[in-house]
Coordinates of C-alpha atoms and ligand atoms in Angstrom, one line a residue:
M1 CA -164.2 137.3 89.7
W2 CA -163.5 133.6 89.8
D3 CA -161.5 131.6 87.3
I4 CA -164.4 129.2 87.0
K5 CA -162.6 126.4 85.0
S6 CA -159.9 126.2 87.7
A7 CA -162.5 125.7 90.5
T8 CA -163.3 122.3 92.0
A9 CA -166.9 121.1 92.3
E10 CA -166.8 121.9 96.0
E11 CA -165.6 125.4 95.4
L12 CA -168.3 125.9 92.8
K13 CA -170.8 124.8 95.3
S14 CA -169.8 127.5 97.8
L15 CA -169.8 130.1 95.0
L16 CA -173.3 129.1 93.9
E17 CA -174.5 129.2 97.5
E18 CA -173.0 132.7 97.9
M19 CA -174.9 133.8 94.8
G20 CA -178.1 132.5 96.4
E21 CA -178.4 129.6 93.9
K22 CA -179.1 125.9 94.6
P23 CA -175.9 124.1 95.4
F24 CA -176.7 121.2 92.9
R25 CA -176.2 123.7 90.1
A26 CA -172.5 123.4 90.9
K27 CA -172.3 119.9 89.6
Q28 CA -174.2 120.7 86.5
I29 CA -171.8 123.6 85.7
F30 CA -168.8 121.4 86.5
R31 CA -169.9 118.7 84.2
W32 CA -170.6 121.1 81.3
I33 CA -167.1 122.5 81.6
H34 CA -165.1 119.4 82.4
Q35 CA -167.0 116.6 80.8
R36 CA -168.5 118.2 77.7
G37 CA -166.0 121.0 77.2
A38 CA -168.5 123.8 77.1
A39 CA -166.9 126.9 75.7
S40 CA -169.5 129.3 77.1
Y41 CA -172.4 129.5 79.6
D42 CA -174.8 129.7 76.7
E43 CA -174.3 126.0 76.0
M44 CA -175.5 125.2 79.5
T45 CA -179.1 124.8 78.5
D46 CA -180.3 123.3 81.7
L47 CA -179.5 126.5 83.6
S48 CA -181.9 129.5 83.5
A49 CA -181.1 132.3 81.1
A50 CA -180.9 134.6 84.1
L51 CA -178.2 132.5 85.8
R52 CA -176.2 132.1 82.6
K53 CA -176.2 135.8 82.1
R54 CA -175.2 136.6 85.7
L55 CA -172.4 134.0 85.6
A56 CA -171.1 135.4 82.3
E57 CA -171.0 138.9 83.7
E58 CA -169.6 138.1 87.2
H59 CA -167.4 135.1 86.4
P60 CA -166.6 134.9 82.7
L61 CA -165.8 131.5 81.4
T62 CA -162.5 131.8 79.6
T63 CA -161.6 129.6 76.6
L64 CA -158.5 129.2 74.5
K65 CA -158.7 130.4 70.9
V66 CA -157.2 128.3 68.1
L67 CA -154.7 130.4 66.1
E68 CA -153.2 127.6 64.1
R69 CA -153.9 123.9 63.5
Q70 CA -151.4 121.7 61.6
I71 CA -152.3 118.2 60.7
S72 CA -149.4 115.8 60.0
E73 CA -149.4 112.9 57.5
D74 CA -149.1 110.5 60.5
G75 CA -152.3 111.9 62.1
T76 CA -150.5 114.0 64.7
Q77 CA -152.0 117.4 65.1
K78 CA -150.4 120.5 66.5
F79 CA -152.3 123.4 67.9
L80 CA -151.3 127.0 68.6
F81 CA -153.7 128.5 71.2
E82 CA -154.2 132.1 72.2
L83 CA -154.7 132.6 75.9
P84 CA -157.1 135.3 77.3
D85 CA -154.2 137.8 77.8
G86 CA -152.9 137.3 74.2
E87 CA -150.0 135.0 75.0
T88 CA -149.7 131.8 73.0
V89 CA -149.0 128.1 73.9
E90 CA -148.9 125.0 71.8
S91 CA -150.2 121.5 72.3
V92 CA -150.0 118.3 70.3
F93 CA -152.6 115.6 69.7
M94 CA -151.2 112.1 69.0
R95 CA -152.9 108.8 68.1
Y96 CA -151.5 105.6 69.6
T97 CA -152.7 102.1 69.6
Y98 CA -153.7 102.4 73.3
G99 CA -155.7 105.6 72.8
N100 CA -155.3 109.3 72.0
S101 CA -152.8 111.4 73.9
V102 CA -152.4 115.1 74.3
C103 CA -149.1 116.8 75.1
V104 CA -149.8 120.0 77.0
S105 CA -147.8 123.0 77.9
S106 CA -147.5 124.1 81.5
Q107 CA -146.0 127.5 81.1
V108 CA -145.7 130.3 78.6
G109 CA -142.1 129.9 77.6
C110 CA -139.6 128.4 80.1
R111 CA -136.7 129.5 82.2
M112 CA -134.8 126.3 82.5
G113 CA -132.5 127.0 79.6
C114 CA -131.8 123.5 78.2
R115 CA -129.5 124.1 75.3
F116 CA -131.2 121.8 72.8
C117 CA -134.8 123.0 73.5
A118 CA -136.7 125.6 71.5
S119 CA -139.2 126.3 74.3
T120 CA -136.7 128.2 76.3
L121 CA -135.4 130.4 73.5
D122 CA -137.7 133.3 74.4
G123 CA -137.5 132.9 78.2
L124 CA -140.4 132.5 80.6
K125 CA -143.4 134.7 80.4
R126 CA -145.6 133.2 83.1
G127 CA -147.1 129.9 84.4
L128 CA -150.4 128.7 83.0
M129 CA -153.5 128.6 85.2
P130 CA -155.0 125.2 85.8
S131 CA -157.9 126.3 83.5
E132 CA -155.4 127.0 80.7
I133 CA -153.8 123.6 80.9
L134 CA -157.1 121.9 81.0
D135 CA -158.6 123.8 78.1
Q136 CA -155.8 122.7 75.8
I137 CA -157.3 119.2 76.2
Y138 CA -160.9 120.3 76.1
R139 CA -160.5 122.3 72.9
I140 CA -158.6 119.5 71.2
S141 CA -161.2 117.0 72.3
V142 CA -164.0 119.1 70.9
L143 CA -162.2 120.0 67.7
T144 CA -161.2 116.5 66.8
G145 CA -164.4 114.9 68.2
E146 CA -162.2 112.3 69.8
R147 CA -161.8 111.1 73.3
V148 CA -158.5 111.9 75.0
S149 CA -157.4 109.1 77.3
H150 CA -153.8 110.0 78.0
V151 CA -152.1 113.3 78.9
V152 CA -148.4 114.0 78.9
V153 CA -147.2 117.2 80.5
M154 CA -144.3 117.5 78.1
G155 CA -145.0 120.6 76.1
T156 CA -143.5 124.0 76.7
G157 CA -142.5 124.8 80.3
E158 CA -141.3 123.1 83.5
P159 CA -144.4 121.7 85.2
L160 CA -142.7 121.5 88.6
D161 CA -141.9 125.3 88.3
N162 CA -145.7 125.8 88.2
Y163 CA -146.4 123.3 90.9
D164 CA -149.7 124.4 92.5
A165 CA -151.4 124.9 89.1
L166 CA -150.1 121.4 88.0
L167 CA -151.6 119.7 91.0
R168 CA -154.9 121.4 90.6
F169 CA -154.9 120.5 86.9
I170 CA -154.3 116.8 87.8
R171 CA -157.0 116.8 90.4
L172 CA -159.5 118.3 88.0
I173 CA -158.7 116.1 85.0
T174 CA -159.0 113.0 87.1
D175 CA -162.3 114.1 88.8
E176 CA -165.0 111.6 88.1
D177 CA -167.4 114.4 87.1
G178 CA -164.9 115.7 84.7
L179 CA -162.9 113.8 82.0
N180 CA -162.2 111.2 84.7
L181 CA -158.8 110.3 83.4
S182 CA -156.9 107.7 85.2
G183 CA -153.8 109.0 87.0
R184 CA -151.9 106.2 85.5
N185 CA -152.5 107.7 82.1
I186 CA -150.9 111.0 83.1
T187 CA -147.1 111.6 82.7
V188 CA -145.4 114.6 84.1
S189 CA -142.0 115.4 82.7
T190 CA -139.5 117.4 84.6
C191 CA -135.9 118.5 84.2
G192 CA -135.4 117.4 87.8
I193 CA -136.3 120.0 90.4
V194 CA -135.4 117.8 93.3
P195 CA -137.4 119.3 96.2
R196 CA -140.5 119.3 94.1
I197 CA -140.1 115.6 93.3
Y198 CA -140.3 114.9 97.1
D199 CA -143.4 117.1 97.3
L200 CA -145.0 115.3 94.5
A201 CA -144.2 111.9 96.1
K202 CA -146.3 113.0 99.1
E203 CA -149.4 113.8 97.0
D204 CA -150.1 110.1 96.6
L205 CA -151.0 110.4 92.9
P206 CA -150.5 107.3 90.7
I207 CA -149.0 109.4 87.9
T208 CA -145.8 108.6 86.0
L209 CA -142.9 110.8 86.6
A210 CA -140.5 111.2 83.7
I211 CA -137.2 112.8 84.3
S212 CA -135.2 114.5 81.6
L213 CA -131.8 113.1 82.3
H214 CA -130.1 113.5 78.9
A215 CA -126.6 112.8 80.2
P216 CA -125.1 110.0 82.3
N217 CA -122.9 112.2 84.6
D218 CA -123.0 115.6 86.1
E219 CA -120.2 117.0 84.0
K220 CA -121.9 116.3 80.7
R221 CA -125.3 117.2 82.0
R222 CA -124.1 120.6 83.0
T223 CA -123.0 121.4 79.5
I224 CA -126.6 120.9 78.2
M225 CA -128.8 121.6 81.2
P226 CA -128.3 124.5 83.5
I227 CA -130.5 122.8 86.2
A228 CA -127.6 120.4 86.6
E229 CA -125.6 123.1 88.3
K230 CA -128.2 123.0 91.1
Y231 CA -129.0 119.4 91.5
S232 CA -126.7 116.4 91.0
I233 CA -127.7 113.1 89.5
E234 CA -127.1 111.5 92.9
E235 CA -129.7 113.8 94.4
I236 CA -132.1 113.0 91.5
K237 CA -131.6 109.3 92.1
Q238 CA -132.4 109.6 95.8
A239 CA -135.6 111.6 94.9
C240 CA -136.5 108.9 92.4
R241 CA -136.2 106.2 95.1
A242 CA -138.4 108.2 97.4
Y243 CA -140.9 108.7 94.6
F244 CA -141.0 105.0 93.9
K245 CA -141.3 104.1 97.5
A246 CA -144.2 106.4 98.1
T247 CA -146.2 105.7 94.9
G248 CA -145.0 102.3 93.6
R249 CA -144.6 104.0 90.2
R250 CA -141.5 103.3 88.2
I251 CA -139.6 106.3 87.0
T252 CA -139.0 107.0 83.3
F253 CA -135.8 108.7 82.3
E254 CA -135.9 110.7 79.1
Y255 CA -132.7 110.7 77.2
S256 CA -132.4 112.8 74.0
L257 CA -129.6 111.3 72.0
I258 CA -127.4 114.1 70.6
S259 CA -124.7 113.0 68.2
G260 CA -121.2 113.3 69.7
V261 CA -122.5 114.7 72.9
N262 CA -124.1 111.9 74.9
D263 CA -124.3 108.9 72.7
T264 CA -121.1 107.0 73.1
A265 CA -120.8 103.4 74.3
Q266 CA -119.4 104.6 77.6
D267 CA -122.4 106.9 78.0
A268 CA -124.7 103.9 77.6
E269 CA -122.7 102.0 80.3
E270 CA -122.9 104.9 82.8
L271 CA -126.5 105.4 82.1
S272 CA -127.2 101.7 82.7
R273 CA -125.6 102.0 86.2
I274 CA -128.0 104.9 87.0
A275 CA -131.2 103.3 85.6
G276 CA -130.6 99.6 86.6
P277 CA -130.8 99.9 90.4
L278 CA -133.9 102.1 90.1
S279 CA -135.6 99.7 87.6
A280 CA -136.2 102.8 85.6
H281 CA -137.5 102.8 82.1
I282 CA -135.5 104.7 79.5
N283 CA -137.1 106.6 76.7
L284 CA -134.6 107.5 74.0
I285 CA -135.5 110.5 71.9
P286 CA -133.5 111.1 68.8
V287 CA -132.8 114.8 69.3
N288 CA -135.1 117.0 67.3
P289 CA -132.8 119.5 65.5
V290 CA -133.7 123.0 66.3
R291 CA -132.3 125.6 63.9
E292 CA -131.0 127.9 66.6
R293 CA -129.2 125.2 68.5
G294 CA -127.1 123.3 66.0
Y295 CA -127.2 119.9 67.7
K296 CA -127.3 116.8 65.5
Q297 CA -129.2 113.6 65.5
G298 CA -127.1 110.4 65.4
T299 CA -127.6 107.9 62.6
R300 CA -130.3 105.2 62.9
A301 CA -127.5 102.6 63.5
S302 CA -125.9 104.6 66.3
I303 CA -129.3 105.0 68.0
A304 CA -129.9 101.3 67.7
A305 CA -126.5 100.5 69.0
F306 CA -127.1 102.7 72.1
K307 CA -130.4 101.0 72.7
M308 CA -128.8 97.5 72.4
R309 CA -126.1 98.3 74.9
L310 CA -128.7 99.4 77.5
E311 CA -130.8 96.2 76.8
K312 CA -127.7 94.0 77.2
N313 CA -127.5 95.5 80.7
G314 CA -131.1 94.5 81.4
I315 CA -132.5 98.0 81.1
N316 CA -136.1 98.5 79.9
V317 CA -135.8 100.9 77.0
S318 CA -137.9 102.3 74.2
I319 CA -137.2 104.7 71.4
R320 CA -139.7 107.5 71.1
R321 CA -141.6 107.3 67.9
V322 CA -141.0 110.4 65.8
L323 CA -144.3 112.0 65.2
G324 CA -145.2 115.2 63.4
R325 CA -141.7 115.9 62.1
D326 CA -143.3 117.6 59.1
I327 CA -145.3 120.1 61.2
D328 CA -142.9 122.0 63.5
G329 CA -142.7 118.8 65.6
A330 CA -140.1 119.8 68.2
C331 CA -141.0 121.3 71.5
G332 CA -141.8 125.0 71.3
Q333 CA -141.0 125.3 67.6
L334 CA -144.4 126.4 66.4
R335 CA -144.7 129.2 69.1
H336 CA -141.1 130.3 68.5
R337 CA -141.6 130.6 64.8
K338 CA -144.8 132.6 65.3
I339 CA -143.0 135.0 67.7
A340 CA -140.0 135.3 65.3
E341 CA -142.4 136.0 62.3
S342 CA -144.2 138.8 64.2
Q343 CA -140.9 140.7 64.9
Ligands
LIG1 N1 -139.6 120.9 81.3 C1 -139.9 119.5 81.2 C2 -140.9 119.2 80.1 C3 -140.7 119.8 78.7 S1 -139.9 119.1 77.4 C4 -138.7 118.6 81.1 O1 -137.6 119.1 81.0 O2 -138.8 117.4 81.1 C5 -140.3 117.4 77.2 C6 -139.0 116.6 76.8 O3 -138.5 116.9 75.5 C7 -137.9 116.8 77.8 O4 -137.3 115.6 78.0 C8 -137.0 117.7 77.0 O5 -135.7 117.7 77.5 C9 -137.1 117.1 75.6 N2 -136.7 118.0 74.5 C10 -136.8 119.3 74.4 N3 -136.3 119.8 73.2 C11 -135.9 118.7 72.6 C12 -135.3 118.5 71.3 N4 -135.0 119.5 70.5 N5 -135.1 117.2 70.9 C13 -135.4 116.1 71.7 N6 -136.0 116.3 72.9 C14 -136.2 117.5 73.3

């Protein structure tokens, strides 16, 4: 049994040949799945009924089921999906001036243990299959009736901890017979698994790499991110240089501002010395308070002051717009609430 939605057009071709079918059927099926978001073989009306039946029996087409859909006042929509094995993941649809963006999850839960993050509260269950990452986007596109032009792999999970599935996902979503997304419109966010950053650099993909830094030195970083015990900021910087050299893509550093933890003037100065030489972009995120975590957001003025300090040092910086705060906005909160409610 094949996971049809995870297969490339080439792989489908050999499957169809094996089944004694014409190879050109592969492209038809691929387009139904990846371009039009078909949820079942029944929708593929240009295939014979016999072939549709045989495919459904031998290689069922799996689709995510919407368990919950929340629509925010600002247009942001949050989806809780059920996977074929009953696990759940969440995804977010956001409208920007440049297009529509979907934030996808890459794993069921997470084992990275960042202290401020809700996604890691229930641990890691498993990595998602490429089909399950793709289908978050396909279902959302079908349900909203809108084109998705940007994807951020910033939902639950550590994408570089599910590396092979991530790569296949990127190849499929950028396929010209699929959604045909530009690699430039894809951002992958990682807590900084250094060897995997080098691997990714070799793939020659024009995607943006965002690194969750969240602290300007190892000592502070270790208090909020367990991964910092494994890789130092110096090692991350070297990996970023290699990534930039190989791809020509500037790195983004994500920095969640947590009041009293990483938002002092000195933190801003230290952060500038990391980002400056790399010409990295800094994305400041006012920390999203998670009930179980107890971290607090700084005042609007303290966030603005932090930004200004970085700018004075010539750093390219933006503050993440807060979207969907009224709908379990923070990473992993919707899924976590559902799990808590069912216990
Ligand atoms: N594992 C990946 C991607 C998932 S989270 C990573 O670590 O980058 C996407 C971003 O949101 C990360 O920068 C993460 O650190 C941040 N984040 C998680 N919980 C948050 C919270 N409560 N407030 C603000 N940012 C948060």
